[in-house]
CSV table of C-alpha atoms in Angstrom, one decimal:
chain,number,residue,atom,x,y,z
A,128,UNK,CA,-31.3,-65.0,5.6
A,129,UNK,CA,-30.3,-68.6,6.1
A,130,UNK,CA,-30.1,-71.1,3.3
A,131,UNK,CA,-33.2,-72.9,4.5
A,132,UNK,CA,-35.1,-69.6,4.6
A,133,UNK,CA,-34.1,-68.8,1.0
A,134,UNK,CA,-35.2,-72.2,-0.1
A,135,UNK,CA,-38.5,-71.9,1.7
A,136,UNK,CA,-39.2,-68.5,0.2
A,137,UNK,CA,-38.9,-69.8,-3.4
A,138,UNK,CA,-40.3,-73.3,-3.0
A,139,UNK,CA,-44.0,-72.6,-3.7
A,140,UNK,CA,-43.2,-71.1,-7.1
A,141,UNK,CA,-40.8,-73.9,-7.9
A,142,UNK,CA,-43.5,-76.4,-7.0
A,143,UNK,CA,-45.9,-74.6,-9.4
A,144,UNK,CA,-43.4,-74.8,-12.2
A,145,UNK,CA,-42.8,-78.5,-11.5
A,146,UNK,CA,-46.5,-79.4,-11.6
A,147,UNK,CA,-46.8,-77.3,-14.8
A,148,UNK,CA,-44.2,-79.5,-16.4
A,149,UNK,CA,-45.7,-82.8,-15.2
A,150,UNK,CA,-49.4,-81.8,-15.2
A,151,UNK,CA,-49.8,-83.4,-11.8
A,152,UNK,CA,-49.2,-82.3,-8.2
A,153,UNK,CA,-47.7,-85.5,-6.9
A,154,UNK,CA,-45.3,-85.9,-9.8
A,155,UNK,CA,-44.1,-82.4,-9.6
A,156,UNK,CA,-43.6,-82.5,-5.9
A,157,UNK,CA,-41.7,-85.8,-6.3
A,158,UNK,CA,-39.0,-84.1,-8.4
A,159,UNK,CA,-38.9,-81.1,-6.1
A,160,UNK,CA,-38.4,-83.5,-3.3
A,161,UNK,CA,-35.5,-85.1,-5.2
A,162,UNK,CA,-33.9,-81.7,-5.7
A,163,UNK,CA,-34.2,-80.9,-2.0
A,164,UNK,CA,-32.6,-84.2,-1.0
A,165,UNK,CA,-29.7,-83.5,-3.4
A,166,UNK,CA,-29.3,-80.0,-2.0
A,167,UNK,CA,-29.4,-81.3,1.6
A,168,UNK,CA,-26.6,-83.8,0.9
A,169,UNK,CA,-24.5,-81.2,-0.9
A,170,UNK,CA,-25.3,-77.5,-0.4
A,171,UNK,CA,-22.5,-76.5,-2.9
A,172,UNK,CA,-24.8,-77.7,-5.7
A,173,UNK,CA,-26.8,-74.4,-5.5
A,174,UNK,CA,-25.2,-72.0,-8.0
A,175,UNK,CA,-26.3,-68.5,-7.0
A,176,UNK,CA,-24.6,-66.5,-9.7
A,177,UNK,CA,-28.0,-65.2,-10.8
A,178,UNK,CA,-29.6,-65.3,-7.4
A,179,UNK,CA,-31.0,-68.1,-5.2
A,180,UNK,CA,-34.2,-68.5,-7.1
A,181,UNK,CA,-32.6,-69.0,-10.4
A,182,UNK,CA,-30.1,-71.3,-8.7
A,183,UNK,CA,-32.9,-73.5,-7.3
A,184,UNK,CA,-34.5,-73.7,-10.7
A,185,UNK,CA,-31.2,-74.6,-12.3
A,186,UNK,CA,-30.6,-77.4,-9.7
A,187,UNK,CA,-34.1,-78.6,-10.3
A,188,UNK,CA,-33.6,-78.7,-14.1
A,189,UNK,CA,-30.4,-80.7,-13.6
A,190,UNK,CA,-32.3,-83.3,-11.5
A,191,UNK,CA,-35.3,-83.2,-13.9
A,192,UNK,CA,-33.1,-83.8,-16.9
A,193,UNK,CA,-30.9,-86.5,-15.2
A,194,UNK,CA,-30.5,-89.5,-17.4
A,195,UNK,CA,-29.9,-91.7,-14.4
A,196,UNK,CA,-33.0,-90.6,-12.6
A,197,UNK,CA,-35.3,-91.2,-15.6
A,198,UNK,CA,-33.8,-94.2,-17.3
A,199,UNK,CA,-31.3,-96.1,-15.0
A,200,UNK,CA,-33.1,-99.3,-13.8
A,201,UNK,CA,-30.7,-99.4,-10.8
A,202,UNK,CA,-32.2,-96.1,-9.5
A,203,UNK,CA,-35.4,-96.3,-7.6
A,204,UNK,CA,-38.0,-94.5,-9.7
A,205,UNK,CA,-40.0,-91.5,-8.4
A,206,UNK,CA,-43.7,-92.1,-7.7
A,207,UNK,CA,-45.0,-90.9,-11.1
A,208,UNK,CA,-46.4,-92.6,-14.2
A,209,UNK,CA,-43.6,-93.7,-16.6
A,210,UNK,CA,-45.4,-92.1,-19.5
A,211,UNK,CA,-45.2,-88.7,-17.8
A,212,UNK,CA,-41.4,-88.6,-17.5
A,213,UNK,CA,-39.8,-85.5,-18.7
A,214,UNK,CA,-37.8,-87.1,-21.4
A,215,UNK,CA,-41.1,-88.2,-23.1
A,216,UNK,CA,-43.4,-85.2,-22.6
A,217,UNK,CA,-41.5,-82.1,-21.8
A,218,UNK,CA,-38.7,-81.3,-24.2
A,219,UNK,CA,-36.3,-78.4,-23.7
A,220,UNK,CA,-38.4,-75.9,-25.8
A,221,UNK,CA,-41.3,-76.4,-23.4
A,222,UNK,CA,-39.1,-75.7,-20.3
A,223,UNK,CA,-37.8,-72.5,-21.9
A,224,UNK,CA,-41.3,-71.4,-22.8
A,225,UNK,CA,-42.5,-71.9,-19.2
A,226,UNK,CA,-39.6,-70.4,-17.5
A,227,UNK,CA,-40.0,-67.2,-19.6
A,228,UNK,CA,-43.8,-67.0,-19.6
A,229,UNK,CA,-45.0,-68.6,-16.4
A,230,UNK,CA,-42.1,-67.9,-14.0
A,231,UNK,CA,-41.0,-64.5,-15.5
A,232,UNK,CA,-37.3,-65.2,-15.7
A,233,UNK,CA,-35.3,-63.0,-18.0
A,234,UNK,CA,-33.7,-64.6,-21.1
A,235,UNK,CA,-30.3,-64.5,-19.4
A,236,UNK,CA,-31.6,-66.2,-16.4
A,237,UNK,CA,-33.3,-69.0,-18.5
A,238,UNK,CA,-30.1,-69.5,-20.4
A,239,UNK,CA,-28.3,-70.0,-17.1
A,240,UNK,CA,-31.0,-72.3,-15.8
A,241,UNK,CA,-31.0,-74.5,-18.9
A,242,UNK,CA,-27.2,-74.2,-19.4
A,243,UNK,CA,-27.6,-72.7,-22.9
A,244,UNK,CA,-27.1,-69.3,-24.5
A,245,UNK,CA,-29.6,-66.5,-24.9
A,246,UNK,CA,-30.0,-67.2,-28.7
A,247,UNK,CA,-30.9,-70.7,-28.1
A,248,UNK,CA,-33.3,-69.7,-25.3
A,249,UNK,CA,-35.2,-67.5,-27.8
A,250,UNK,CA,-35.3,-70.2,-30.4
A,251,UNK,CA,-36.5,-72.9,-28.0
A,252,UNK,CA,-39.3,-70.6,-26.6
A,253,UNK,CA,-40.5,-69.6,-30.1
A,254,UNK,CA,-40.5,-73.2,-31.1
A,255,UNK,CA,-42.6,-74.3,-28.2
A,256,UNK,CA,-45.1,-71.4,-28.6
A,257,UNK,CA,-45.7,-72.2,-32.3
A,258,UNK,CA,-46.1,-75.9,-31.7
A,259,UNK,CA,-48.6,-75.5,-28.8
A,260,UNK,CA,-50.7,-72.8,-30.5
A,261,UNK,CA,-51.1,-74.9,-33.6
A,262,UNK,CA,-52.3,-77.9,-31.8
A,263,UNK,CA,-54.7,-76.9,-29.0
A,264,UNK,CA,-57.5,-74.6,-30.1
A,265,UNK,CA,-60.6,-75.4,-28.1
A,266,UNK,CA,-63.9,-74.1,-26.6
A,267,UNK,CA,-63.2,-72.2,-23.4
A,268,UNK,CA,-65.4,-71.3,-20.4
A,269,UNK,CA,-64.4,-68.4,-18.2
A,270,UNK,CA,-65.5,-68.3,-14.6
A,271,UNK,CA,-64.7,-64.8,-13.5
A,272,UNK,CA,-66.9,-62.2,-11.7
A,273,UNK,CA,-64.7,-59.1,-12.3
A,274,UNK,CA,-65.9,-57.6,-15.5
A,275,UNK,CA,-62.6,-56.1,-16.8
A,276,UNK,CA,-60.6,-59.3,-15.9
A,277,UNK,CA,-63.2,-61.4,-17.7
A,278,UNK,CA,-63.0,-59.1,-20.7
A,279,UNK,CA,-59.1,-59.4,-20.7
A,280,UNK,CA,-59.3,-63.1,-20.4
A,281,UNK,CA,-61.9,-63.4,-23.2
A,282,UNK,CA,-59.8,-61.3,-25.6
A,283,UNK,CA,-56.7,-63.2,-24.7
A,284,UNK,CA,-58.0,-66.7,-25.3
A,285,UNK,CA,-59.6,-65.6,-28.6
A,286,UNK,CA,-56.2,-64.2,-29.7
A,287,UNK,CA,-54.7,-67.6,-28.9
A,288,UNK,CA,-57.2,-69.2,-31.4
A,289,UNK,CA,-59.7,-70.5,-28.9
A,290,UNK,CA,-63.5,-70.0,-28.9
A,291,UNK,CA,-65.2,-68.6,-25.7
A,292,UNK,CA,-68.5,-70.3,-25.0
A,293,UNK,CA,-69.4,-67.9,-22.2
A,294,UNK,CA,-68.4,-66.0,-19.1
A,295,UNK,CA,-69.9,-67.2,-15.9
A,296,UNK,CA,-69.9,-64.9,-12.8
A,297,UNK,CA,-71.4,-67.2,-10.3
A,298,UNK,CA,-71.3,-70.9,-9.4
A,299,UNK,CA,-74.8,-71.4,-10.8
A,300,UNK,CA,-74.0,-69.7,-14.1
A,301,UNK,CA,-70.9,-71.9,-14.5
A,302,UNK,CA,-72.8,-75.1,-14.0
A,303,UNK,CA,-75.5,-74.1,-16.5
A,304,UNK,CA,-73.0,-72.9,-19.2
A,305,UNK,CA,-70.8,-76.0,-18.9
A,306,UNK,CA,-73.7,-78.4,-19.1
A,307,UNK,CA,-75.2,-76.8,-22.2
A,308,UNK,CA,-71.9,-76.4,-24.0
A,309,UNK,CA,-69.2,-78.7,-22.7
A,310,UNK,CA,-65.9,-76.7,-22.8
A,311,UNK,CA,-62.5,-78.0,-23.7
A,312,UNK,CA,-60.9,-75.8,-21.2
A,313,UNK,CA,-61.9,-73.8,-18.1
A,314,UNK,CA,-60.3,-70.7,-16.7
A,315,UNK,CA,-61.7,-70.2,-13.2
A,316,UNK,CA,-61.4,-67.6,-10.5
A,317,UNK,CA,-61.3,-69.4,-7.2
A,318,UNK,CA,-63.2,-66.8,-5.1
A,319,UNK,CA,-66.3,-65.2,-6.7
A,320,UNK,CA,-67.8,-61.9,-5.5
A,321,UNK,CA,-71.2,-63.3,-4.6
A,322,UNK,CA,-69.6,-65.6,-2.1
A,323,UNK,CA,-69.7,-68.7,-4.3
A,324,UNK,CA,-66.6,-70.6,-5.2
A,325,UNK,CA,-65.2,-71.3,-8.7
A,326,UNK,CA,-63.3,-74.2,-7.1
A,327,UNK,CA,-66.6,-75.8,-6.0
A,328,UNK,CA,-68.2,-75.2,-9.4
A,329,UNK,CA,-65.2,-76.9,-11.2
A,330,UNK,CA,-65.3,-79.8,-8.8
A,331,UNK,CA,-69.0,-80.3,-9.5
A,332,UNK,CA,-68.4,-80.2,-13.2
A,333,UNK,CA,-65.5,-82.7,-13.1
A,334,UNK,CA,-67.9,-85.2,-11.6
A,335,UNK,CA,-69.7,-85.4,-15.0
A,336,UNK,CA,-66.9,-84.9,-17.6
A,337,UNK,CA,-63.2,-84.5,-17.9
A,338,UNK,CA,-61.8,-81.0,-18.8
A,339,UNK,CA,-58.5,-79.3,-18.0
A,340,UNK,CA,-58.8,-76.4,-15.6
A,341,UNK,CA,-56.6,-73.3,-14.9
A,342,UNK,CA,-57.4,-71.6,-11.7
A,343,UNK,CA,-56.8,-67.9,-11.2
A,344,UNK,CA,-56.3,-66.3,-7.7
A,345,UNK,CA,-54.8,-63.2,-6.1
A,346,UNK,CA,-53.5,-65.5,-3.3
A,347,UNK,CA,-51.7,-68.5,-4.9
A,348,UNK,CA,-49.7,-69.2,-1.8
A,349,UNK,CA,-52.9,-70.4,-0.1
A,350,UNK,CA,-53.1,-73.2,-2.6
A,351,UNK,CA,-49.4,-74.1,-2.7
A,352,UNK,CA,-48.9,-75.3,0.9
A,353,UNK,CA,-48.5,-79.1,0.1
A,354,UNK,CA,-51.0,-79.8,2.9
A,355,UNK,CA,-54.0,-80.8,0.7
A,356,UNK,CA,-54.8,-81.6,-3.0
A,357,UNK,CA,-54.0,-78.5,-5.0
A,358,UNK,CA,-54.7,-77.2,-8.5
A,359,UNK,CA,-52.1,-78.5,-11.0
A,360,UNK,CA,-52.4,-75.2,-13.0
A,361,UNK,CA,-52.5,-72.0,-11.1
A,362,UNK,CA,-52.2,-68.3,-12.3
A,363,UNK,CA,-51.6,-65.4,-9.9
A,364,UNK,CA,-53.5,-62.1,-10.1
A,365,UNK,CA,-52.5,-59.7,-11.6
A,366,UNK,CA,-51.5,-61.9,-14.5
A,367,UNK,CA,-49.5,-61.3,-17.7
A,368,UNK,CA,-51.0,-62.5,-21.0
A,369,UNK,CA,-47.9,-64.6,-21.6
A,370,UNK,CA,-48.5,-66.5,-18.3
A,371,UNK,CA,-52.1,-67.3,-19.2
A,372,UNK,CA,-51.0,-68.5,-22.6
A,373,UNK,CA,-48.2,-70.7,-21.1
A,374,UNK,CA,-50.4,-72.3,-18.5
A,375,UNK,CA,-53.4,-72.8,-20.6
A,376,UNK,CA,-51.3,-74.4,-23.3
A,377,UNK,CA,-49.7,-76.8,-20.8
A,378,UNK,CA,-53.1,-77.8,-19.4
A,379,UNK,CA,-54.4,-78.6,-22.9
A,380,UNK,CA,-51.1,-80.3,-23.8
A,381,UNK,CA,-51.5,-82.8,-21.0
A,382,UNK,CA,-55.1,-83.4,-21.7
A,383,UNK,CA,-54.5,-84.1,-25.4
A,384,UNK,CA,-51.6,-86.4,-24.6
A,385,UNK,CA,-53.7,-88.3,-22.0
A,386,UNK,CA,-56.4,-88.9,-24.6
A,387,UNK,CA,-53.9,-89.9,-27.2
A,388,UNK,CA,-52.5,-92.5,-24.8
A,389,UNK,CA,-56.0,-93.8,-24.0
A,390,UNK,CA,-56.8,-94.2,-27.7
A,391,UNK,CA,-53.6,-96.2,-28.3
A,392,UNK,CA,-54.2,-98.5,-25.3
A,393,UNK,CA,-57.7,-99.0,-26.6
């Protein structure tokens, strides 16, 4: 497999990770683009000691944590709001947490990606998990038509300290539940069994109030093409509990920080 094919194979999940860090598709893609430009200029930057995927994430992290990229006034800034730069909103513990929980890397791979040791990896992940869990309890609406998956999600979010206001199995149910009890977070399947769309339901709700949304789908690659607006927070079926925890925490984290910034400006 050629170098370009290797990069293309792993690019969708790298883009997912980047947008989970930034909370925004355009911002995440901007950093991925910067990484690709660096790799194009110097292919030797890709360290494949732990495989090409870990190597790409390591190079992305080096770009992401670059002091010159984030702070040097002589460097042309990426097209992203200054308040969402990594140095301000995504400390090292959050990166370790996401790499382990969202991307499924081993502790050894995360240590390699972040240029730290395994003991520090564990410490960082534990720190991030405790901080997020303590800060972000909220009311959750679940839009999911598969009974057992809905039950798993309901149990999971309750264990994370959240309150489930209801489980909607259709577009109509979702609209009714959300209008009666405005949720602080939505977990939504994209394609519902009755032919309705969780994506359409969420878009309709977002016209009336602001809420972070995590989409769940068996086909994430269909929504990671870069050809249209895409969900910032996306979970693949079948999912692991740690992945749901990580992504939901990130979605709430960005929502909370956005509100805090608005309050300070006001």
